[in-house]
């Protein structure tokens, strides 16, 4: 099963969902605004993809943080910030079964060529 994490009104999330539907890919959607962001899951993603990839520093939510919150970011601080402010998580995040042994695959952000390679 594929699970997409994001915010429904995000343009990139909309593109990804539209692409999945156009390619007849079944998925479940997790809305950060309604369901929140689990810190344990964020930590796993950060281990897998790198917190630097996962934390969106270009968005307005990050830019509005106090300067102290923007300093000395490491894995722990990044996970705390993303759990507290899910809008700081790069979107969308796609979790999927990568192999028959239950290994999880992860895509961060929407790049059509990457998604085609995994889901087509």
XYZ file of N, CA and C in Angstrom:
360
model
N 0.838 -1.186 0.000
C 0.000 0.000 0.000
C 0.880 1.246 0.000
N 0.431 2.248 -0.677
C 1.136 3.526 -0.753
C 0.402 4.512 0.139
N 1.168 5.225 0.946
C 0.583 6.261 1.785
C 1.276 7.570 1.455
N 0.463 8.573 1.161
C 0.956 9.896 0.817
C 0.687 10.810 2.010
N 1.710 11.549 2.414
C 1.619 12.473 3.541
C 1.760 13.888 3.017
N 0.880 14.759 3.478
C 0.976 16.134 3.024
C -0.169 16.987 3.520
N -0.338 18.097 2.850
C -1.386 19.063 3.143
C -2.211 19.209 1.863
N -3.523 18.999 1.941
C -4.327 18.923 0.725
C -4.280 20.146 -0.188
N -4.100 21.338 0.369
C -4.113 22.520 -0.494
C -2.732 22.868 -1.050
N -1.724 22.061 -0.763
C -0.376 22.271 -1.305
C -0.372 21.920 -2.799
N 0.128 22.822 -3.633
C 0.134 22.591 -5.082
C 0.910 21.339 -5.471
N 2.029 21.082 -4.811
C 2.834 19.905 -5.155
C 2.113 18.622 -4.755
N 1.441 18.648 -3.625
C 0.646 17.493 -3.202
C -0.488 17.263 -4.201
N -1.119 18.339 -4.647
C -2.191 18.213 -5.644
C -1.664 17.565 -6.926
N -0.487 18.002 -7.382
C 0.113 17.415 -8.593
C 0.385 15.938 -8.408
N 0.941 15.578 -7.253
C 1.264 14.181 -6.983
C 0.001 13.319 -6.949
N -1.021 13.792 -6.274
C -2.266 13.031 -6.181
C -2.928 12.901 -7.554
N -2.884 13.968 -8.325
C -3.443 13.930 -9.679
C -2.683 12.908 -10.532
N -1.348 12.896 -10.394
C -0.520 11.947 -11.143
C -0.858 10.516 -10.736
N -0.977 10.258 -9.433
C -1.311 8.910 -8.957
C -2.662 8.459 -9.516
N -3.638 9.345 -9.476
C -4.972 9.003 -9.976
C -4.952 8.775 -11.482
N -4.220 9.594 -12.216
C -4.129 9.433 -13.671
C -3.438 8.132 -14.050
N -2.570 7.644 -13.165
C -1.846 6.401 -13.428
C -2.454 5.203 -12.693
N -3.674 5.383 -12.204
C -4.419 4.317 -11.523
C -3.637 3.670 -10.394
N -2.978 4.495 -9.593
C -2.223 4.008 -8.445
C -3.056 4.273 -7.196
N -3.405 3.188 -6.488
C -4.173 3.328 -5.253
C -3.272 3.843 -4.136
N -3.819 4.717 -3.318
C -3.044 5.263 -2.208
C -3.988 5.730 -1.107
N -3.436 5.880 0.070
C -4.151 6.499 1.185
C -3.468 7.836 1.450
N -4.244 8.815 1.896
C -3.698 10.148 2.136
C -3.749 10.484 3.615
N -2.631 10.967 4.132
C -2.531 11.423 5.521
C -2.398 12.942 5.496
N -3.394 13.603 6.055
C -3.443 15.064 6.091
C -2.799 15.554 7.391
N -1.633 16.178 7.282
C -0.932 16.681 8.461
C -1.792 17.642 9.276
N -2.601 18.441 8.608
C -3.401 19.446 9.312
C -4.441 18.788 10.216
N -4.994 17.666 9.786
C -6.022 16.979 10.561
C -5.444 15.895 11.464
N -4.392 15.208 10.969
C -3.896 14.029 11.675
C -2.538 14.232 12.344
N -1.907 15.366 12.112
C -0.619 15.640 12.725
C 0.530 14.869 12.081
N 1.709 15.059 12.651
C 2.927 14.410 12.156
C 3.570 13.669 13.322
N 3.706 12.375 13.192
C 4.243 11.519 14.242
C 5.768 11.671 14.324
N 6.302 12.074 15.482
C 7.753 12.270 15.612
C 8.567 11.003 15.337
N 8.055 9.838 15.723
C 8.791 8.590 15.461
C 8.889 8.322 13.963
N 7.814 8.551 13.262
C 7.817 8.372 11.802
C 8.765 9.377 11.159
N 8.711 10.628 11.619
C 9.614 11.659 11.096
C 11.070 11.274 11.317
N 11.379 10.719 12.476
C 12.754 10.293 12.768
C 13.181 9.165 11.825
N 12.266 8.224 11.552
C 12.590 7.135 10.594
C 12.841 7.703 9.206
N 11.978 8.618 8.784
C 12.168 9.239 7.469
C 13.492 9.986 7.410
N 13.799 10.709 8.481
C 15.051 11.474 8.519
C 16.252 10.540 8.449
N 16.161 9.386 9.103
C 17.240 8.390 9.013
C 17.374 7.859 7.591
N 16.241 7.683 6.936
C 16.227 7.097 5.596
C 16.616 8.101 4.512
N 16.061 9.288 4.576
C 16.270 10.272 3.499
C 17.232 11.395 3.882
N 17.437 11.574 5.187
C 18.236 12.696 5.665
C 17.325 13.828 6.104
N 17.555 14.352 7.300
C 16.680 15.424 7.787
C 16.804 16.660 6.927
N 17.965 16.821 6.288
C 18.185 17.990 5.444
C 17.262 17.978 4.221
N 16.937 16.776 3.750
C 16.020 16.624 2.615
C 14.582 16.838 3.076
N 14.281 16.350 4.243
C 12.918 16.359 4.764
C 12.462 17.729 5.264
N 13.363 18.500 5.835
C 13.018 19.801 6.403
C 13.012 20.862 5.307
N 11.857 21.477 5.114
C 11.711 22.511 4.089
C 12.091 23.868 4.683
N 13.289 24.313 4.373
C 13.762 25.603 4.888
C 13.333 26.773 4.010
N 12.765 26.488 2.845
C 12.395 27.568 1.923
C 10.976 28.079 2.133
N 10.191 27.362 2.918
C 8.799 27.744 3.116
C 8.633 28.881 4.103
N 7.457 29.477 4.088
C 7.200 30.618 4.961
C 7.197 30.221 6.434
N 6.777 29.009 6.747
C 6.736 28.591 8.152
C 8.138 28.606 8.753
N 9.112 28.086 8.012
C 10.490 28.086 8.507
C 11.028 29.516 8.583
N 10.762 30.289 7.564
C 11.293 31.654 7.532
C 10.741 32.515 8.672
N 9.537 32.199 9.158
C 8.926 32.966 10.244
C 9.420 32.558 11.635
N 10.197 31.487 11.719
C 10.720 31.061 13.021
C 11.652 32.112 13.602
N 11.756 32.120 14.912
C 12.762 32.955 15.570
C 14.133 32.505 15.104
N 15.074 33.439 15.062
C 16.431 33.107 14.634
C 17.037 31.999 15.490
N 16.737 31.981 16.764
C 17.274 30.952 17.661
C 16.818 29.554 17.227
N 15.573 29.455 16.754
C 15.055 28.154 16.304
C 15.707 27.702 15.004
N 16.222 28.640 14.238
C 16.851 28.311 12.952
C 18.320 27.930 13.111
N 18.882 28.159 14.284
C 20.306 27.906 14.511
C 20.537 26.491 15.025
N 21.704 25.958 14.709
C 22.178 24.674 15.260
C 21.170 23.539 15.073
N 20.611 23.442 13.889
C 19.652 22.374 13.632
C 20.414 21.068 13.404
N 19.980 20.051 14.118
C 20.486 18.701 13.940
C 19.265 17.786 13.793
N 19.489 16.490 13.761
C 18.389 15.543 13.567
C 17.292 15.733 14.615
N 17.670 15.775 15.873
C 16.681 15.894 16.953
C 15.871 17.175 16.832
N 16.547 18.277 16.614
C 15.855 19.562 16.513
C 14.977 19.615 15.261
N 15.468 19.056 14.166
C 14.678 19.040 12.930
C 13.383 18.256 13.123
N 13.467 17.091 13.764
C 12.271 16.282 14.006
C 11.303 17.033 14.907
N 11.817 17.684 15.947
C 10.954 18.456 16.843
C 10.246 19.583 16.093
N 10.993 20.308 15.255
C 10.392 21.401 14.488
C 9.313 20.888 13.535
N 9.597 19.788 12.833
C 8.624 19.257 11.874
C 7.392 18.702 12.568
N 7.562 18.084 13.743
C 6.412 17.558 14.485
C 5.527 18.708 14.978
N 6.171 19.785 15.406
C 5.426 20.944 15.901
C 4.807 21.759 14.769
N 5.507 21.813 13.632
C 5.065 22.604 12.475
C 5.100 21.714 11.220
N 4.082 20.868 11.010
C 4.105 19.956 9.861
C 4.255 20.650 8.504
N 3.953 21.936 8.440
C 4.134 22.662 7.184
C 5.607 22.746 6.792
N 6.498 22.444 7.716
C 7.935 22.471 7.431
C 8.438 21.180 6.791
N 7.578 20.188 6.695
C 7.981 18.926 6.074
C 7.852 19.080 4.566
N 8.912 18.746 3.844
C 8.844 18.819 2.388
C 7.715 17.907 1.928
N 6.951 18.377 0.955
C 5.760 17.638 0.539
C 5.787 17.316 -0.947
N 5.076 16.233 -1.255
C 4.554 15.196 -0.374
C 5.651 14.202 0.006
N 5.338 13.381 0.988
C 6.178 12.231 1.316
C 5.357 11.003 0.966
N 5.961 10.086 0.225
C 5.286 8.841 -0.153
C 6.019 7.667 0.496
N 5.282 6.884 1.243
C 5.797 5.649 1.838
C 5.177 4.489 1.076
N 5.987 3.502 0.746
C 5.462 2.371 -0.015
C 6.258 1.123 0.322
N 5.654 -0.034 0.027
C 6.351 -1.308 0.222
C 7.383 -1.439 -0.880
N 8.650 -1.489 -0.476
C 9.728 -1.515 -1.464
C 10.110 -2.932 -1.874
N 9.844 -3.907 -1.013
C 10.207 -5.280 -1.354
C 9.276 -6.253 -0.653
N 9.413 -7.516 -0.976
C 8.530 -8.538 -0.411
C 8.852 -8.838 1.046
N 9.953 -8.341 1.554
C 10.321 -8.565 2.950
C 9.787 -7.473 3.870
N 8.954 -6.611 3.353
C 8.358 -5.569 4.175
C 9.206 -4.311 4.276
N 10.251 -4.218 3.480
C 11.069 -3.005 3.481
C 10.283 -1.838 2.934
N 10.408 -0.692 3.582
C 9.653 0.483 3.177
C 10.493 1.381 2.280
N 9.872 1.828 1.206
C 10.495 2.805 0.339
C 9.970 4.178 0.684
N 10.703 5.199 0.267
C 10.339 6.563 0.625
C 10.705 7.506 -0.505
N 9.755 8.356 -0.868
C 10.011 9.440 -1.813
C 9.647 10.740 -1.117
N 10.517 11.733 -1.236
C 10.273 13.034 -0.620
C 10.194 14.067 -1.732
N 9.062 14.752 -1.807
C 8.836 15.687 -2.893
C 8.269 14.950 -4.096
N 7.817 15.696 -5.071
C 7.242 15.071 -6.269
C 8.089 15.398 -7.490
N 8.703 14.353 -8.014
C 9.403 14.427 -9.292
C 8.829 13.296 -10.123
N 8.152 13.653 -11.197
C 7.400 12.676 -11.978
C 8.259 11.497 -12.414
N 9.502 11.737 -12.836
C 10.340 10.625 -13.295
C 10.642 9.645 -12.162
N 10.874 10.150 -10.951
C 11.120 9.272 -9.816
C 9.870 8.466 -9.463
N 8.737 9.141 -9.458
C 7.494 8.453 -9.120
C 7.140 7.425 -10.188
N 7.395 7.741 -11.461
C 7.132 6.772 -12.545
C 7.978 5.527 -12.372
N 9.239 5.713 -12.001
C 10.138 4.569 -11.822
C 9.676 3.652 -10.708
N 9.037 4.199 -9.685
C 8.602 3.407 -8.543
C 7.187 2.860 -8.716
N 6.274 3.677 -9.207
C 4.845 3.321 -9.184
C 4.278 2.871 -10.523
N 5.044 2.870 -11.580
C 4.483 2.450 -12.880
C 4.876 1.034 -13.216
